[in-house]
mmCIF file of C-alpha atoms in Angstrom:
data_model
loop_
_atom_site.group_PDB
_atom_site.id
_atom_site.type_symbol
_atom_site.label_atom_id
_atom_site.label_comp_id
_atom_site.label_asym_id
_atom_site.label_seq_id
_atom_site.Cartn_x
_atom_site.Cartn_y
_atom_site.Cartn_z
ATOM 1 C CA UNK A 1 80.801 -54.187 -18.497
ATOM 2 C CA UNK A 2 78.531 -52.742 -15.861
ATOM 3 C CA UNK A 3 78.637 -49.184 -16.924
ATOM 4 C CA UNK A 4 78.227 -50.387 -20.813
ATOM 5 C CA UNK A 5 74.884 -52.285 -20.073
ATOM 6 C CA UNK A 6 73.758 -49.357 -18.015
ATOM 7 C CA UNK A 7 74.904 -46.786 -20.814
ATOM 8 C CA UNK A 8 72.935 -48.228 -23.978
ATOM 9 C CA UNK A 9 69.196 -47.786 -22.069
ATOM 10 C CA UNK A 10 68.865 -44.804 -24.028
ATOM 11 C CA UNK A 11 67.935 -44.663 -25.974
ATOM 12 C CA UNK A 12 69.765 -45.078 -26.437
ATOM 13 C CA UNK A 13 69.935 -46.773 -24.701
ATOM 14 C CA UNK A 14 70.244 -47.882 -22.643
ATOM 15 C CA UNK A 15 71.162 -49.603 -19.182
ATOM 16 C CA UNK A 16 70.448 -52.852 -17.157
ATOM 17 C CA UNK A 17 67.834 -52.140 -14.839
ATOM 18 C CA UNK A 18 67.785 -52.811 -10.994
ATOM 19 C CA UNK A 19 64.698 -54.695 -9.531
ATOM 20 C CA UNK A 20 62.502 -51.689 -8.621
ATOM 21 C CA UNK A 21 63.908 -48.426 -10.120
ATOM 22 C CA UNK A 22 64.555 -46.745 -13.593
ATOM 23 C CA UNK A 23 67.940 -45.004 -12.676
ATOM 24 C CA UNK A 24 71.017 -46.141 -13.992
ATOM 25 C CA UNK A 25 74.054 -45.224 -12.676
ATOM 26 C CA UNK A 26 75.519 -43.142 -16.314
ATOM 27 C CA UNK A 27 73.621 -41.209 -18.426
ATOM 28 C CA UNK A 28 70.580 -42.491 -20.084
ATOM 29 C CA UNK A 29 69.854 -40.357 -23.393
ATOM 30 C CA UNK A 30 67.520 -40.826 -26.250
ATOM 31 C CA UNK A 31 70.480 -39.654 -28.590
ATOM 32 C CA UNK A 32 71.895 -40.599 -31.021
ATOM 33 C CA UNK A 33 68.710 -40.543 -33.275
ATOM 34 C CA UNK A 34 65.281 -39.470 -33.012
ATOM 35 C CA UNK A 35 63.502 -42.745 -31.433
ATOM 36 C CA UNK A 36 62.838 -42.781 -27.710
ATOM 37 C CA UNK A 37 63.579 -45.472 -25.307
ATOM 38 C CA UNK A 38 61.064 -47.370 -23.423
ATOM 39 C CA UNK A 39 62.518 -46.274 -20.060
ATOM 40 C CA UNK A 40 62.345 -42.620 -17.774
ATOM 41 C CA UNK A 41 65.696 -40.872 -16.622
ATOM 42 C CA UNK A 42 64.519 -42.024 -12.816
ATOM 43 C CA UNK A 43 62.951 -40.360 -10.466
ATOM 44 C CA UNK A 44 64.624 -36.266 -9.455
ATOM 45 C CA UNK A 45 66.464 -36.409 -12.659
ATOM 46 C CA UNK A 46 66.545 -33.845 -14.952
ATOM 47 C CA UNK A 47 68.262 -34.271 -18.012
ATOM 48 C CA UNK A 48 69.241 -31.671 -21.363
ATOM 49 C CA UNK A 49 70.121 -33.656 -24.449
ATOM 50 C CA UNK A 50 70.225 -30.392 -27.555
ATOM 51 C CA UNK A 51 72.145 -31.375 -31.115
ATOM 52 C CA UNK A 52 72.691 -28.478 -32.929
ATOM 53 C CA UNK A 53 72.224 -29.818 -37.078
ATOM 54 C CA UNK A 54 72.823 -28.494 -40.808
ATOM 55 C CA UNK A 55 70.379 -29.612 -43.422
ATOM 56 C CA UNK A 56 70.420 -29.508 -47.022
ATOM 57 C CA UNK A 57 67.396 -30.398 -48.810
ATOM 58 C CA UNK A 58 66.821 -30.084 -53.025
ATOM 59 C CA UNK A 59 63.236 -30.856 -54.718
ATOM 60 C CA UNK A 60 63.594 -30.895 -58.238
ATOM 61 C CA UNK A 61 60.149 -30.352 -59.355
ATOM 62 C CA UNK A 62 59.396 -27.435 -57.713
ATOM 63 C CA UNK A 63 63.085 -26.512 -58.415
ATOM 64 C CA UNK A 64 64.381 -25.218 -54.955
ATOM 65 C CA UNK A 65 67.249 -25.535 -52.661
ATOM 66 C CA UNK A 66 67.155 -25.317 -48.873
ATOM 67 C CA UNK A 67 69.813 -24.847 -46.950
ATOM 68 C CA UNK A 68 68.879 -24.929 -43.044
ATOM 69 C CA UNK A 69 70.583 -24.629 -39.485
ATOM 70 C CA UNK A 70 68.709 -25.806 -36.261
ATOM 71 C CA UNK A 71 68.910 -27.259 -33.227
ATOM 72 C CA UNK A 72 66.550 -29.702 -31.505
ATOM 73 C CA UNK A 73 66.371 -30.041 -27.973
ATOM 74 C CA UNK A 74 64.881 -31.988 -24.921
ATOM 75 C CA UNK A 75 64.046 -31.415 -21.379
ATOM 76 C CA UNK A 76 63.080 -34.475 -19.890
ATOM 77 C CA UNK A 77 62.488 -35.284 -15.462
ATOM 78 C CA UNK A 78 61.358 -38.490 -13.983
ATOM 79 C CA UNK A 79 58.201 -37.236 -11.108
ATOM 80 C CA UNK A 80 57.236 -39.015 -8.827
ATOM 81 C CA UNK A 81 57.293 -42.946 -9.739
ATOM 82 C CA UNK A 82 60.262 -44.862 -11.993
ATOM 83 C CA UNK A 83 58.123 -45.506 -14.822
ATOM 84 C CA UNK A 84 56.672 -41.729 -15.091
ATOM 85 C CA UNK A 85 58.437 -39.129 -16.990
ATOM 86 C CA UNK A 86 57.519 -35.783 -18.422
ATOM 87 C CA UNK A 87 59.697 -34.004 -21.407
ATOM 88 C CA UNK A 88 59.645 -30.658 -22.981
ATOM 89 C CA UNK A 89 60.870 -31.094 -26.505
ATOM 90 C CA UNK A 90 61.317 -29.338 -30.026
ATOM 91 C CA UNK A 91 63.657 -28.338 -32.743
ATOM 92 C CA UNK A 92 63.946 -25.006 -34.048
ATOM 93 C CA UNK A 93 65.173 -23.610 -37.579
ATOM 94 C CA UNK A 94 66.391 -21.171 -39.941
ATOM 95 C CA UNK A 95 65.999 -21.698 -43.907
ATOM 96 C CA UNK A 96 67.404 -20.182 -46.731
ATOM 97 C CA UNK A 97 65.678 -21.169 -49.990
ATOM 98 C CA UNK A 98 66.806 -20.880 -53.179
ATOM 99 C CA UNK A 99 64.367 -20.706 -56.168
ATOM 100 C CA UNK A 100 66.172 -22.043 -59.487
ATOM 101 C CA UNK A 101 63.277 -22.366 -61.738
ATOM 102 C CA UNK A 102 63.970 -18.603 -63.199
ATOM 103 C CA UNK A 103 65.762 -16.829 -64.916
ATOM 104 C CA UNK A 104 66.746 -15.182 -62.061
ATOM 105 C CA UNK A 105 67.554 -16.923 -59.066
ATOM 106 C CA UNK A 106 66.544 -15.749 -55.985
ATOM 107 C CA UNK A 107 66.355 -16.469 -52.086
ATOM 108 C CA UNK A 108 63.856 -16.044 -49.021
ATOM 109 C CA UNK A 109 64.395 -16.878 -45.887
ATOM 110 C CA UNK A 110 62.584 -17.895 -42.976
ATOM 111 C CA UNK A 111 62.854 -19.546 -39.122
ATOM 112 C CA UNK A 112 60.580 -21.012 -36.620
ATOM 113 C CA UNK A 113 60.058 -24.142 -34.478
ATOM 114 C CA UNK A 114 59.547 -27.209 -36.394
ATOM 115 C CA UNK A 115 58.121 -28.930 -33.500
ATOM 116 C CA UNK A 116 57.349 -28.041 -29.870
ATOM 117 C CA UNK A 117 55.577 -30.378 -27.307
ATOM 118 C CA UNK A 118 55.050 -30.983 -23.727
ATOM 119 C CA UNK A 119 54.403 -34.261 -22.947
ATOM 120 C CA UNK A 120 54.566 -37.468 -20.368
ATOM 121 C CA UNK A 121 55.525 -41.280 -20.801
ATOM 122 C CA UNK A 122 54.693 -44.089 -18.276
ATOM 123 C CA UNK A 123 56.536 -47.607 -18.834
ATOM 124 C CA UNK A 124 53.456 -49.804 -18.544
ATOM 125 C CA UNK A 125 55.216 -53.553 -19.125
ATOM 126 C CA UNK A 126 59.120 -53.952 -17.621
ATOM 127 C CA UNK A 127 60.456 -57.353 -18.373
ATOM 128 C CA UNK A 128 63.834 -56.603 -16.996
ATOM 129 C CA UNK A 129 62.183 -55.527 -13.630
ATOM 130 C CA UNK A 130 63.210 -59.073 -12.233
ATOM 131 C CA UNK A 131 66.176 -59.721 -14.539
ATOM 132 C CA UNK A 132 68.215 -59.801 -10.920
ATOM 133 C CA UNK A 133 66.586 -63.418 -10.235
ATOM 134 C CA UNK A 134 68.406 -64.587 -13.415
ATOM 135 C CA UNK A 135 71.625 -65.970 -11.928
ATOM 136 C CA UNK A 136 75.077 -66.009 -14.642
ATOM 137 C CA UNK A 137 76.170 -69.106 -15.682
ATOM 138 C CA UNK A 138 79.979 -69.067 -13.775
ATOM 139 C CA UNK A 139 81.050 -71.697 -16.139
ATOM 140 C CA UNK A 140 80.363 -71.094 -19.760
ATOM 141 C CA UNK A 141 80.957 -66.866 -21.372
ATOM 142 C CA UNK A 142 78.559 -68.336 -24.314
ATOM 143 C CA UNK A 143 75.697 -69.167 -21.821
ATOM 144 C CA UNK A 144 75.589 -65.914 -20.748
ATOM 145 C CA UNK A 145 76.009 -64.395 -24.248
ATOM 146 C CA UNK A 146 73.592 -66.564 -26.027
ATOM 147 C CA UNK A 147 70.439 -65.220 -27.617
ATOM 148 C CA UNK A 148 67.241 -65.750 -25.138
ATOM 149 C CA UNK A 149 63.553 -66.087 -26.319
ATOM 150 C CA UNK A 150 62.561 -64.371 -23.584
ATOM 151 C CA UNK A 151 64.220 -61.578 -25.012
ATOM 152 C CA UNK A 152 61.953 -61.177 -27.550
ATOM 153 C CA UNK A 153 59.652 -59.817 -25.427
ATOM 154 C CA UNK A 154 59.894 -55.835 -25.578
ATOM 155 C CA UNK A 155 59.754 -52.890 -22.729
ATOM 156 C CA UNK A 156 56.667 -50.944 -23.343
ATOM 157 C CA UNK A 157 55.421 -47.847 -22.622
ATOM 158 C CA UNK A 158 53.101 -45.154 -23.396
ATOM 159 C CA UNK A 159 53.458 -41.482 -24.324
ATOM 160 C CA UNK A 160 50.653 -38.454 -24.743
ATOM 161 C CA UNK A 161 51.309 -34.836 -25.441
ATOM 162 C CA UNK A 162 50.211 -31.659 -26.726
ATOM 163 C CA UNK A 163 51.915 -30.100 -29.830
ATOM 164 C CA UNK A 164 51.868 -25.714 -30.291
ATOM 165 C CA UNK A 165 52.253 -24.147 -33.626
ATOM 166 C CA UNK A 166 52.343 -20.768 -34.112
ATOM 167 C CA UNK A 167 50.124 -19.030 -37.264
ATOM 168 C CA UNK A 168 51.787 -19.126 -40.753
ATOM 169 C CA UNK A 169 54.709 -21.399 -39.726
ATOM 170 C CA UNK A 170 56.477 -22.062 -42.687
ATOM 171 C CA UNK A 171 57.131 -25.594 -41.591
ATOM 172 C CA UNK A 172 53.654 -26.653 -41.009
ATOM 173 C CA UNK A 173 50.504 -27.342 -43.616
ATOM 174 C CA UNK A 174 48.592 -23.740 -44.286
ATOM 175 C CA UNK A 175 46.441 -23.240 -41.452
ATOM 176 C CA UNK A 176 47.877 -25.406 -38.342
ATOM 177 C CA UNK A 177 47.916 -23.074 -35.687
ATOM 178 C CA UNK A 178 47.517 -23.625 -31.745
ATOM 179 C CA UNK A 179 47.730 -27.377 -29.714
ATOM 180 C CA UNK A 180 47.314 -30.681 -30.873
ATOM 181 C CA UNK A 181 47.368 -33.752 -29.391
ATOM 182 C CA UNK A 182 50.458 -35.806 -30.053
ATOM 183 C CA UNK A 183 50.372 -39.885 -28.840
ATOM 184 C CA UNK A 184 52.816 -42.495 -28.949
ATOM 185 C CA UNK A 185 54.017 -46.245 -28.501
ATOM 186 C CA UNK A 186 57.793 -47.450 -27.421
ATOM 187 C CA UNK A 187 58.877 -50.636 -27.079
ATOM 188 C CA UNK A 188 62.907 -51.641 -26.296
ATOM 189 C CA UNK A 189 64.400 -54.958 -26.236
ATOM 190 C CA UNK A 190 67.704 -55.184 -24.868
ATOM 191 C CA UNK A 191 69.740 -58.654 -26.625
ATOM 192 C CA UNK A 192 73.332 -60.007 -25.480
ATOM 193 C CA UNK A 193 76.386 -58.935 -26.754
ATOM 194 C CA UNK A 194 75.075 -55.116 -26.126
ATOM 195 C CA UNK A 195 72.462 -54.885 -28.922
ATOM 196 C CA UNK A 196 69.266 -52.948 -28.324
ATOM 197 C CA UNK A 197 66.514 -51.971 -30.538
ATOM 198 C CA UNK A 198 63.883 -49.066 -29.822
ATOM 199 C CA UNK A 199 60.669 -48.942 -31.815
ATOM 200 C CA UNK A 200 58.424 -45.668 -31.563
ATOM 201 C CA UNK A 201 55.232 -45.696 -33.847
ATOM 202 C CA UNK A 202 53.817 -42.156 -33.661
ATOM 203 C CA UNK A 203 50.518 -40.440 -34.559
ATOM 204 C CA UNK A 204 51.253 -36.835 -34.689
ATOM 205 C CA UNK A 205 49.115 -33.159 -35.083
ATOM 206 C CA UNK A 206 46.065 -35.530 -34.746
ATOM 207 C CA UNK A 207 42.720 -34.056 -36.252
ATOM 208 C CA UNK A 208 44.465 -31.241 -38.433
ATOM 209 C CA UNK A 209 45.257 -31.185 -41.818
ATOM 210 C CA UNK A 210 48.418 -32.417 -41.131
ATOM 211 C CA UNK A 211 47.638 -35.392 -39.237
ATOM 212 C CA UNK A 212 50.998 -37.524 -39.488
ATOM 213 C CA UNK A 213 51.323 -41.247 -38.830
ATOM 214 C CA UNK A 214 55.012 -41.819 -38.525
ATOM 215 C CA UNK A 215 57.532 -45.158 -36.959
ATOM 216 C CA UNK A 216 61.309 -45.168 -36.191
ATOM 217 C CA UNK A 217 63.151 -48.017 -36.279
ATOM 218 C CA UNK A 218 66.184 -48.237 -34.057
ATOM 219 C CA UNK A 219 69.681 -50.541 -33.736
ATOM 220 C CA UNK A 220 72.421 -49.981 -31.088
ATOM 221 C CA UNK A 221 75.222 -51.952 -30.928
ATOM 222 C CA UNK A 222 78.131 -50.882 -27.914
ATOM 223 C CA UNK A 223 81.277 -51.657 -28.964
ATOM 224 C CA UNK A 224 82.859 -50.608 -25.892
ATOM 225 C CA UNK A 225 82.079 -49.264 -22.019
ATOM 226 C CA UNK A 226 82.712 -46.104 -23.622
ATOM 227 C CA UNK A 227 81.371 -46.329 -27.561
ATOM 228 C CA UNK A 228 78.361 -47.119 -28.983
ATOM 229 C CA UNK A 229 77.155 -47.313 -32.914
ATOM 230 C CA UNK A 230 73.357 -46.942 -34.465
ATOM 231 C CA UNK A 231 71.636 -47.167 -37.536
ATOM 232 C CA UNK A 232 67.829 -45.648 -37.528
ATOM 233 C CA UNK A 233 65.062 -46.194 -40.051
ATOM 234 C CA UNK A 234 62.119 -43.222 -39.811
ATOM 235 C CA UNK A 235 58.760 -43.566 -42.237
ATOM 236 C CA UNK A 236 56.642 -40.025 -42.010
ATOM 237 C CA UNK A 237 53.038 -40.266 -43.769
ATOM 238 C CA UNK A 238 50.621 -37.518 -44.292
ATOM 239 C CA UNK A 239 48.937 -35.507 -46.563
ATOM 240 C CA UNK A 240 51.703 -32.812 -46.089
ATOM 241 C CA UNK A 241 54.643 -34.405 -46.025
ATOM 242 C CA UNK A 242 55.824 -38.152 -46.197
ATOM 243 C CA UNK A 243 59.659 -39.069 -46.084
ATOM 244 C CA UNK A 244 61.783 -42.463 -45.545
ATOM 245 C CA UNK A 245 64.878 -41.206 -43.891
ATOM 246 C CA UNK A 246 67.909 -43.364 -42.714
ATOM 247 C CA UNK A 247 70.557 -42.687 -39.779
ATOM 248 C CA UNK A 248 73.510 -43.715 -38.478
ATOM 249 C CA UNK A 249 76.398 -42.435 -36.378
ATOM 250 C CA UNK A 250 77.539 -43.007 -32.964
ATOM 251 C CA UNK A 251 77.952 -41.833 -29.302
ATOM 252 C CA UNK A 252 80.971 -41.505 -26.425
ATOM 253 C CA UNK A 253 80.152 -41.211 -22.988
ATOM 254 C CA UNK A 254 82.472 -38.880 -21.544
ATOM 255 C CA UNK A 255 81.228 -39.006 -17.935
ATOM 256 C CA UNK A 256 78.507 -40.810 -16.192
ATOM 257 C CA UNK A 257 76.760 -37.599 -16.549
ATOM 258 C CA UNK A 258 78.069 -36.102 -19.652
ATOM 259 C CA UNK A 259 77.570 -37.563 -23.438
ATOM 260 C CA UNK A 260 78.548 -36.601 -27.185
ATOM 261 C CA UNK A 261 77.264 -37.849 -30.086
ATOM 262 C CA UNK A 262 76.844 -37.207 -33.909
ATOM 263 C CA UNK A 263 74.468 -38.721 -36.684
ATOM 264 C CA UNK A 264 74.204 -38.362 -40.576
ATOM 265 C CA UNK A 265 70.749 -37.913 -42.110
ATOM 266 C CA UNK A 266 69.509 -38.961 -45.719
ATOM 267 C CA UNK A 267 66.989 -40.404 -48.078
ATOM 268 C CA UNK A 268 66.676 -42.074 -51.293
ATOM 269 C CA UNK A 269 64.295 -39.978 -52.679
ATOM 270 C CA UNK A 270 64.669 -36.317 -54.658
ATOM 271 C CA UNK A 271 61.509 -34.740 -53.832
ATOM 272 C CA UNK A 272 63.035 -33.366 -51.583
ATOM 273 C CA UNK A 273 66.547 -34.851 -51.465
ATOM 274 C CA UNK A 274 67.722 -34.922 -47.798
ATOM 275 C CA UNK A 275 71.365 -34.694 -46.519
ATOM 276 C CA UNK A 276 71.800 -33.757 -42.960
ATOM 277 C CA UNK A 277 74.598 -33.634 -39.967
ATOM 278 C CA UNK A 278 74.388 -33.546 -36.545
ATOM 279 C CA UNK A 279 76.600 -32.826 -33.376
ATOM 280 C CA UNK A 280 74.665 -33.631 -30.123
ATOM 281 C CA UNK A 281 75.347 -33.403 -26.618
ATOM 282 C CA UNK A 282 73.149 -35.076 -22.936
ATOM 283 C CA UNK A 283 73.968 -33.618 -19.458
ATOM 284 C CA UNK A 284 71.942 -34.995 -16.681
ATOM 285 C CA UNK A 285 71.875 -33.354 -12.730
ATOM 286 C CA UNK A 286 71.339 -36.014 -10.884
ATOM 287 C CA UNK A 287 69.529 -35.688 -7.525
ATOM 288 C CA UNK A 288 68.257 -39.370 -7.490
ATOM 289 C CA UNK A 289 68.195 -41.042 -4.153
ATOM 290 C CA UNK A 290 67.256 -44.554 -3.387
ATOM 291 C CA UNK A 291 64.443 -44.955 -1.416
ATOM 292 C CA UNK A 292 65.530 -47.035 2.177
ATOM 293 C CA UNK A 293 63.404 -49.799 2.959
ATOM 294 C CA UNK A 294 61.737 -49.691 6.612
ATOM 295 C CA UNK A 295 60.990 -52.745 8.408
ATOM 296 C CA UNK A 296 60.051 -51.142 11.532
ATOM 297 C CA UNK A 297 63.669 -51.722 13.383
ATOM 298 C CA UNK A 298 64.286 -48.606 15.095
ATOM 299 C CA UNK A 299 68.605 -47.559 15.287
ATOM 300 C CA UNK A 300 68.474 -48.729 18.868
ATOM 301 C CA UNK A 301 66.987 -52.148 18.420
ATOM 302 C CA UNK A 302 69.032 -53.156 15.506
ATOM 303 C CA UNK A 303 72.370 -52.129 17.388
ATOM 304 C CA UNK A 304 70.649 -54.272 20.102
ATOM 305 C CA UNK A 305 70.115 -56.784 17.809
ATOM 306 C CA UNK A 306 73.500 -56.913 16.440
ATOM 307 C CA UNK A 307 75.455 -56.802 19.884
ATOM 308 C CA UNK A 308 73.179 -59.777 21.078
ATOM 309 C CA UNK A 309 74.095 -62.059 17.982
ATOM 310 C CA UNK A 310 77.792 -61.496 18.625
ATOM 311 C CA UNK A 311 77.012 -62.537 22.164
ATOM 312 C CA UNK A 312 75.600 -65.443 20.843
ATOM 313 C CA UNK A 313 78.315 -66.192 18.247
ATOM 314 C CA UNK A 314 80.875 -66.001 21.187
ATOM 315 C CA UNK A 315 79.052 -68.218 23.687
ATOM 316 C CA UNK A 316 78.679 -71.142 20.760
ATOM 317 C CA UNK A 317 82.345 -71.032 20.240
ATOM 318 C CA UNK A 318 83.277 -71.580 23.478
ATOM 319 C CA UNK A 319 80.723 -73.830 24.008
ATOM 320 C CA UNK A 320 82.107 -75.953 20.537
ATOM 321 C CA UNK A 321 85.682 -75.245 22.218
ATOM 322 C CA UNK A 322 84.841 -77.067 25.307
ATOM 323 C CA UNK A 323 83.287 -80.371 23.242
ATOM 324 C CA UNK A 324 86.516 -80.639 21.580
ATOM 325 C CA UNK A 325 89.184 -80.197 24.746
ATOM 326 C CA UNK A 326 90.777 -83.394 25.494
ATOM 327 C CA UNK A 327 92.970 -83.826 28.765
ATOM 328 C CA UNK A 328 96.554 -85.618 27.958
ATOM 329 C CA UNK A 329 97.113 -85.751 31.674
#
């Protein structure tokens, strides 16, 4: 069950921590979903998670149909310190709309990124970071399965970035062009039984005219070392744009390094209606190394060291040997 705690950190999850560092030992990805875990990759990890999608979306009163492909993609590296991490990340797409509200029907198309920003988050509050002190209860499987209060109290961190749109992108308010800043909140609690829930609330663009407040609401549940099921709740506000979309889907960890996964998109709405599918994939190279603790023992001492305890172990033996030797004479 090792490898299942350690796999549903990502975010998704999403792994059990060790005292002082943010690597896990399999994969750590943000996907399935959108929402993005409390926790780095560790440190001299750099990680590709990409999900190629299709997306249909149909607003009936301005009577068009869009029918998209894209891919969005992430770049992420943990530098210099466990809690620091910086990410390149975006989505890019190609449209073909449909205008119905003629006589004549007829199409345009256009592509662009939807989103492209460079950005870093720092995990200010760990709660797991002495989880290790917490010793299992040998004796009872429900003890050690039970809900905890203390679970209730989340992994936080903190993320800033800077967004880039390019001039008359079709997927952006009328005059967004250049950087923007881009900040963020995550918090993660990870419950028995191998549930997890992420929470990202998002202000987005900020000081243009498409200024976006937006949260994501995030469930994991692992259902085996291997599997592992979501559902995702995403709220998007703004004067351009506001959407309540729901996810689900799942994701198989293939290697420690290596995982799949796939999600369905919707809404409940028609303006626009939203159906969407995606296949996604995380590949990590992983040049982590623990960091070895010096207490100022040289090689030469401790083999010193070592040789004169055996010494020692020998000599009380015999000594205890001796105490104990009775003559029958």
């Amino acid at each position: 069950m090792k490898a299942l705690k350690t796999y549903l950190f990502i975010g998704t999850f999403l792994c059990a921590l060790s005292a002082f560092s943010q690597y896990t030992e399999v994969i750590n990805s943000n996907r399935p979903g959108v929402s993005k875990s409390a926790f780095a990759v560790g440190t001299n990890v750099v990680q590709f998670e990409v999900g190629p999608y299709m997306l249909n979306e149909d607003h009936s009163l301005r009577k068009t149909e869009d029918k998209s492909f894209g891919a969005d993609f992430s770049v992420r590296y943990g530098l210099l310190w466990p809690q620091l991490e910086i990410n390149l990340e975006g989505a890019f797409q190609s449209t073909t709309r449909t205008y119905t509200n003629s006589i004549t029907e007829f199409e345009e198309k256009y592509s662009n990124f939807k989103t492209l920003t460079l950005g870093a988050k720092y995990l200010v509050y760990d709660p797991y970071k002495n989880a290790g002190e917490d010793k299992p209860n040998i004796y009872s499987w429900k003890a050690n399965h039970s809900f905890k209060w203390k679970d209730l109290i989340p992994a936080v961190s903190v993320y800033a970035g800077a967004n880039y749109d390019t001039k008359d992108n079709p997927y952006t308010a009328p005059g967004i062009e250049g950087f923007s800043p881009k900040v963020m909140v995550a918090t993660q609690n990870n419950f028995a039984s191998g549930w997890v829930f992420v929470t990202n609330f998002m202000l987005d663009r900020i000081g243009t005219d498409q200024s976006d407040f937006s949260y994501i609401l995030t469930l994991t549940k692992s259902i085996s070392d291997q599997w592992v099921l979501f559902g995702e709740t995403q709220g998007i506000s703004s004067d351009f744009y506001a959407d309540n979309l729901i996810r689900f889907g799942g994701a198989y960890l293939w290697s420690r390094n290596f995982q799949l996964d796939t999600a369905l998109t919707f809404n409940t709405k028609d303006t626009p209606s939203v159906f969407g599918v995606t296949l996604g994939a995380s590949y990590r190279l992983d040049f982590h190394k623990d960091k070895k603790t010096d207490n100022g023992t040289s090689v030469e001492d401790e083999l010193e060291r070592q040789e004169n305890a055996k010494g020692n172990n020998r000599k009380k033996r015999k000594k205890r040997s001796k105490s104990i030797d009775v003559d029958f004479d």
